[in-house]
Amino acid sequence: MMGEQTNVQDALFYEFNLERHVPASHLLRSIDRFVDLSGLRAHLKPFYSELGRPSVDPELMIRMLLVGYCFGIRSERRLCEEVHLNLAYRWFCRLGLEGDVPDHSTFSKNRHGRFRDSGLLRELFETTVRRCIAERLVGGEGFAVDASLIRADAHRQNGVKAKEELDPSAKRAVAEYLAVLDDAAFGAATPVEPKFISPVDPAARWTASWGGPAVYAYCANYLIDVEHAVIVDVEPSTAVRQAEVTAAKRMIERSHDDHNLWPERLIADAGYGSAEMLAWLVHERGIEPHIPVFDKSERRDGTFERADFEYDRERDLYVCPGGRELRQRQRNFTNERPPPVDDIGMVRYRARKADCDACALKARCCPKAPARKILRSIHEGARDMARNIATTDAYVVSRRQRKKVEMLFAHLKRILRLDRLRLRGPNGAKDEFHLAAAAQNLRKLAKLIPMPEPMPV
């Protein structure tokens, strides 16, 4: 017989323990062990007035933001609804059953105000890094760096062609864009002007490098320790290669200054294989570059490439396939002169015209020029070191380990749903990337460090 619920009457008293209703296997239970907000109020104290009514607890807002970024809840309005209804979220946010959830507008006010002015979200991320180091999840021997495009909150069909058409008083993001025009990670990264500039988020770069239709986007730059794929540092930049290299340098320097981390090797793709970057790693930081060399000397017309010429390091000259010498200068000077270096750091080695005219290989060497010349970077020693490392077994291992940073970006976009920003401007991108990286590190801690066994009763 089919049953029917009748005489439903609310009880006068309930005995309800929220702690018992959150499963021991819930992700938030594991994450809660590593969320250290003990210094939060001291960090924010200078940004609050001593007068007036008490504000919403900043720890509550930070915990709610962590819930949102850990579970891919991008909308702050929806986040407030979920925290109001979900018992596990209430438990993590220390709200109990009757605690009031703040209004969604509170997040916007504090994000653009106290949290941003105080650098709180950066400090939150740094706290997760320090905890990972304390738990020995960071080996500090091998780092990997990469960048991934994150679409900005800007319509791809709306744009202006010059920054003079922007109104700096209209949007906060416009003022932030004008403030970073001289920043090497944004406006000063390249002299090439973008085809279009977004009127609502002009710092976002118009780009089609992701393989689809052109969009406005930022780059999320990650520096990770390859042992357990812990994010050691994160930096936003505009979506051009030069800005990504600048961001990588900043993250390496900051990880050393803040956490005393000095890796033995850096793993990256060919976008970081410029001569200047390799020289910076080798000579200034003492780091082995496990990076493919960015080299455009390859020829496709069948003539001899630079690799076909042998470099004599002792005499500082090249020897061509025909046995002739290419020198910086064909004359000998009594007083030694510095090498003729051009604006991009290249030294030219030239052959004698008479040698090339008499050579039987001229048609395969310089058929359209009177004599052959070879360009060599002043940082060629670092490039040669990277080429030699690329022939080792350790380099093969590094190529596999580089996939870990790509997996983190896949997790960022698919699981945490950060494939499009909600905040605008360089500061908005910075805030979102710091929160997302903090959430990924917390999830990593929860995954790798098991929950302690319950004490026997």
Short mmCIF file of N, CA, C and O in Angstrom, two decimals, residues 224-286:
data_model
loop_
_atom_site.label_atom_id
_atom_site.label_comp_id
_atom_site.label_asym_id
_atom_site.label_seq_id
_atom_site.Cartn_x
_atom_site.Cartn_y
_atom_site.Cartn_z
N ILE A 224 55.81 27.29 -10.87
CA ILE A 224 55.48 26.15 -10.01
C ILE A 224 56.73 25.36 -9.67
O ILE A 224 57.73 25.37 -10.40
N ASP A 225 56.67 24.68 -8.53
CA ASP A 225 57.69 23.69 -8.18
C ASP A 225 57.24 22.36 -8.76
O ASP A 225 56.10 21.92 -8.52
N VAL A 226 58.11 21.72 -9.54
CA VAL A 226 57.69 20.55 -10.31
C VAL A 226 57.57 19.29 -9.46
O VAL A 226 57.05 18.28 -9.94
N GLU A 227 58.03 19.31 -8.22
CA GLU A 227 57.96 18.10 -7.40
C GLU A 227 56.51 17.70 -7.14
O GLU A 227 56.13 16.55 -7.33
N HIS A 228 55.70 18.64 -6.68
CA HIS A 228 54.28 18.37 -6.41
C HIS A 228 53.36 19.36 -7.11
O HIS A 228 52.18 19.43 -6.77
N ALA A 229 53.87 20.12 -8.07
CA ALA A 229 53.07 21.10 -8.82
C ALA A 229 52.42 22.13 -7.91
O ALA A 229 51.27 22.51 -8.09
N VAL A 230 53.17 22.59 -6.92
CA VAL A 230 52.71 23.68 -6.05
C VAL A 230 53.00 25.00 -6.75
O VAL A 230 54.08 25.22 -7.28
N ILE A 231 52.02 25.90 -6.75
CA ILE A 231 52.20 27.22 -7.36
C ILE A 231 53.02 28.07 -6.40
O ILE A 231 52.57 28.41 -5.31
N VAL A 232 54.23 28.43 -6.80
CA VAL A 232 55.13 29.21 -5.97
C VAL A 232 54.86 30.71 -6.12
O VAL A 232 55.01 31.47 -5.18
N ASP A 233 54.46 31.12 -7.33
CA ASP A 233 54.14 32.54 -7.55
C ASP A 233 53.21 32.66 -8.74
O ASP A 233 53.12 31.76 -9.59
N VAL A 234 52.51 33.78 -8.78
CA VAL A 234 51.56 34.06 -9.85
C VAL A 234 51.64 35.54 -10.17
O VAL A 234 51.86 36.37 -9.27
N GLU A 235 51.51 35.88 -11.44
CA GLU A 235 51.63 37.27 -11.87
C GLU A 235 50.75 37.50 -13.09
O GLU A 235 50.79 36.71 -14.05
N PRO A 236 49.95 38.56 -13.12
CA PRO A 236 49.21 38.89 -14.34
C PRO A 236 50.08 39.70 -15.30
O PRO A 236 51.01 40.40 -14.87
N SER A 237 49.77 39.62 -16.57
CA SER A 237 50.48 40.43 -17.57
C SER A 237 49.60 40.59 -18.79
O SER A 237 48.58 39.91 -18.92
N THR A 238 50.01 41.47 -19.66
CA THR A 238 49.32 41.58 -20.93
C THR A 238 49.68 40.39 -21.81
O THR A 238 50.68 39.71 -21.57
N ALA A 239 48.88 40.12 -22.83
CA ALA A 239 49.01 38.88 -23.58
C ALA A 239 49.99 39.03 -24.74
O ALA A 239 49.62 38.92 -25.92
N VAL A 240 51.27 39.27 -24.42
CA VAL A 240 52.36 39.25 -25.41
C VAL A 240 53.54 38.52 -24.79
O VAL A 240 53.70 38.49 -23.57
N ARG A 241 54.39 37.94 -25.66
CA ARG A 241 55.49 37.10 -25.18
C ARG A 241 56.47 37.88 -24.31
O ARG A 241 56.97 37.37 -23.30
N GLN A 242 56.79 39.12 -24.70
CA GLN A 242 57.76 39.89 -23.92
C GLN A 242 57.27 40.13 -22.50
O GLN A 242 58.07 40.11 -21.55
N ALA A 243 55.98 40.35 -22.34
CA ALA A 243 55.42 40.56 -21.00
C ALA A 243 55.49 39.28 -20.18
O ALA A 243 55.71 39.33 -18.95
N GLU A 244 55.30 38.14 -20.81
CA GLU A 244 55.38 36.87 -20.09
C GLU A 244 56.80 36.63 -19.58
O GLU A 244 56.98 36.13 -18.46
N VAL A 245 57.81 36.99 -20.36
CA VAL A 245 59.20 36.85 -19.92
C VAL A 245 59.47 37.76 -18.74
O VAL A 245 60.12 37.36 -17.76
N THR A 246 58.99 39.00 -18.80
CA THR A 246 59.16 39.92 -17.69
C THR A 246 58.49 39.38 -16.42
O THR A 246 59.06 39.45 -15.32
N ALA A 247 57.28 38.84 -16.57
CA ALA A 247 56.58 38.26 -15.41
C ALA A 247 57.36 37.09 -14.83
O ALA A 247 57.41 36.92 -13.61
N ALA A 248 57.96 36.27 -15.69
CA ALA A 248 58.75 35.13 -15.20
C ALA A 248 59.94 35.61 -14.37
O ALA A 248 60.24 35.05 -13.30
N LYS A 249 60.63 36.64 -14.83
CA LYS A 249 61.76 37.18 -14.06
C LYS A 249 61.30 37.70 -12.70
O LYS A 249 61.95 37.45 -11.67
N ARG A 250 60.19 38.41 -12.69
CA ARG A 250 59.68 38.95 -11.42
C ARG A 250 59.34 37.83 -10.45
O ARG A 250 59.63 37.93 -9.24
N MET A 251 58.72 36.78 -10.94
CA MET A 251 58.32 35.69 -10.05
C MET A 251 59.54 34.95 -9.50
O MET A 251 59.56 34.56 -8.33
N ILE A 252 60.55 34.74 -10.32
CA ILE A 252 61.77 34.07 -9.85
C ILE A 252 62.46 34.91 -8.78
O ILE A 252 62.89 34.39 -7.74
N GLU A 253 62.57 36.21 -9.02
CA GLU A 253 63.20 37.09 -8.03
C GLU A 253 62.39 37.13 -6.74
O GLU A 253 62.95 37.09 -5.63
N ARG A 254 61.07 37.20 -6.86
CA ARG A 254 60.21 37.31 -5.69
C ARG A 254 60.22 36.02 -4.87
O ARG A 254 60.20 36.07 -3.63
N SER A 255 60.25 34.87 -5.53
CA SER A 255 60.28 33.61 -4.79
C SER A 255 61.58 33.47 -3.99
O SER A 255 61.58 32.87 -2.90
N HIS A 256 62.66 34.03 -4.51
CA HIS A 256 63.91 34.01 -3.76
C HIS A 256 63.88 35.00 -2.61
O HIS A 256 64.29 34.68 -1.48
N ASP A 257 63.39 36.21 -2.86
CA ASP A 257 63.38 37.24 -1.81
C ASP A 257 62.40 36.91 -0.69
O ASP A 257 62.70 37.14 0.49
N ASP A 258 61.22 36.37 -1.05
CA ASP A 258 60.19 36.12 -0.05
C ASP A 258 60.30 34.77 0.63
O ASP A 258 59.96 34.64 1.81
N HIS A 259 60.76 33.75 -0.11
CA HIS A 259 60.76 32.39 0.44
C HIS A 259 62.14 31.72 0.40
O HIS A 259 62.24 30.53 0.72
N ASN A 260 63.15 32.46 -0.02
CA ASN A 260 64.52 31.93 -0.09
C ASN A 260 64.60 30.67 -0.95
O ASN A 260 65.31 29.71 -0.64
N LEU A 261 63.87 30.69 -2.06
CA LEU A 261 63.89 29.57 -2.99
C LEU A 261 64.79 29.92 -4.17
O LEU A 261 64.63 30.96 -4.79
N TRP A 262 65.74 29.04 -4.45
CA TRP A 262 66.68 29.26 -5.54
C TRP A 262 66.78 27.97 -6.34
O TRP A 262 67.56 27.09 -6.00
N PRO A 263 66.01 27.82 -7.41
CA PRO A 263 65.97 26.54 -8.13
C PRO A 263 67.27 26.27 -8.89
O PRO A 263 67.98 27.20 -9.28
N GLU A 264 67.55 24.99 -9.09
CA GLU A 264 68.71 24.61 -9.89
C GLU A 264 68.42 24.70 -11.38
O GLU A 264 69.33 24.97 -12.17
N ARG A 265 67.15 24.48 -11.76
CA ARG A 265 66.81 24.51 -13.18
C ARG A 265 65.43 25.14 -13.37
O ARG A 265 64.59 25.08 -12.47
N LEU A 266 65.25 25.73 -14.53
CA LEU A 266 63.96 26.30 -14.89
C LEU A 266 63.49 25.64 -16.18
O LEU A 266 64.23 25.57 -17.17
N ILE A 267 62.25 25.18 -16.17
CA ILE A 267 61.67 24.48 -17.31
C ILE A 267 60.63 25.40 -17.95
O ILE A 267 59.78 25.95 -17.26
N ALA A 268 60.72 25.57 -19.26
CA ALA A 268 59.79 26.45 -19.96
C ALA A 268 59.77 26.06 -21.42
O ALA A 268 60.57 25.24 -21.89
N ASP A 269 58.84 26.69 -22.19
CA ASP A 269 58.78 26.43 -23.62
C ASP A 269 59.65 27.44 -24.36
O ASP A 269 60.32 28.30 -23.76
N ALA A 270 59.64 27.37 -25.69
CA ALA A 270 60.54 28.19 -26.50
C ALA A 270 60.25 29.68 -26.40
O ALA A 270 61.11 30.49 -26.75
N GLY A 271 59.06 30.06 -25.94
CA GLY A 271 58.76 31.47 -25.77
C GLY A 271 59.67 32.16 -24.77
O GLY A 271 59.81 33.38 -24.79
N TYR A 272 60.28 31.38 -23.87
CA TYR A 272 61.20 31.93 -22.88
C TYR A 272 62.66 31.68 -23.27
O TYR A 272 63.55 31.90 -22.45
N GLY A 273 62.89 31.25 -24.50
CA GLY A 273 64.24 30.87 -24.93
C GLY A 273 64.99 31.96 -25.66
O GLY A 273 65.89 31.65 -26.45
N SER A 274 64.66 33.23 -25.44
CA SER A 274 65.41 34.31 -26.06
C SER A 274 66.80 34.40 -25.45
O SER A 274 67.04 33.94 -24.33
N ALA A 275 67.72 35.01 -26.19
CA ALA A 275 69.10 35.11 -25.72
C ALA A 275 69.19 35.89 -24.42
O ALA A 275 69.93 35.50 -23.50
N GLU A 276 68.44 36.98 -24.30
CA GLU A 276 68.49 37.80 -23.09
C GLU A 276 67.98 37.03 -21.87
O GLU A 276 68.57 37.10 -20.79
N MET A 277 66.89 36.29 -22.04
CA MET A 277 66.34 35.53 -20.92
C MET A 277 67.30 34.41 -20.50
O MET A 277 67.53 34.19 -19.29
N LEU A 278 67.88 33.70 -21.44
CA LEU A 278 68.81 32.63 -21.12
C LEU A 278 70.04 33.19 -20.41
O LEU A 278 70.53 32.60 -19.44
N ALA A 279 70.55 34.32 -20.89
CA ALA A 279 71.72 34.94 -20.24
C ALA A 279 71.38 35.39 -18.82
O ALA A 279 72.21 35.26 -17.91
N TRP A 280 70.18 35.92 -18.63
CA TRP A 280 69.76 36.34 -17.29
C TRP A 280 69.72 35.14 -16.34
O TRP A 280 70.18 35.24 -15.19
N LEU A 281 69.18 34.01 -16.79
CA LEU A 281 69.11 32.82 -15.96
C LEU A 281 70.50 32.29 -15.62
O LEU A 281 70.79 31.97 -14.46
N VAL A 282 71.36 32.21 -16.63
CA VAL A 282 72.67 31.57 -16.44
C VAL A 282 73.62 32.48 -15.67
O VAL A 282 74.25 32.05 -14.68
N HIS A 283 73.76 33.73 -16.09
CA HIS A 283 74.80 34.60 -15.54
C HIS A 283 74.37 35.35 -14.28
O HIS A 283 75.20 35.60 -13.40
N GLU A 284 73.09 35.73 -14.19
CA GLU A 284 72.64 36.52 -13.05
C GLU A 284 72.02 35.68 -11.94
O GLU A 284 72.11 36.04 -10.77
N ARG A 285 71.36 34.57 -12.32
CA ARG A 285 70.67 33.77 -11.30
C ARG A 285 71.31 32.41 -11.07
O ARG A 285 70.99 31.74 -10.10
N GLY A 286 72.20 31.98 -11.96
CA GLY A 286 72.84 30.68 -11.78
C GLY A 286 71.89 29.51 -11.92
O GLY A 286 72.01 28.50 -11.22
#
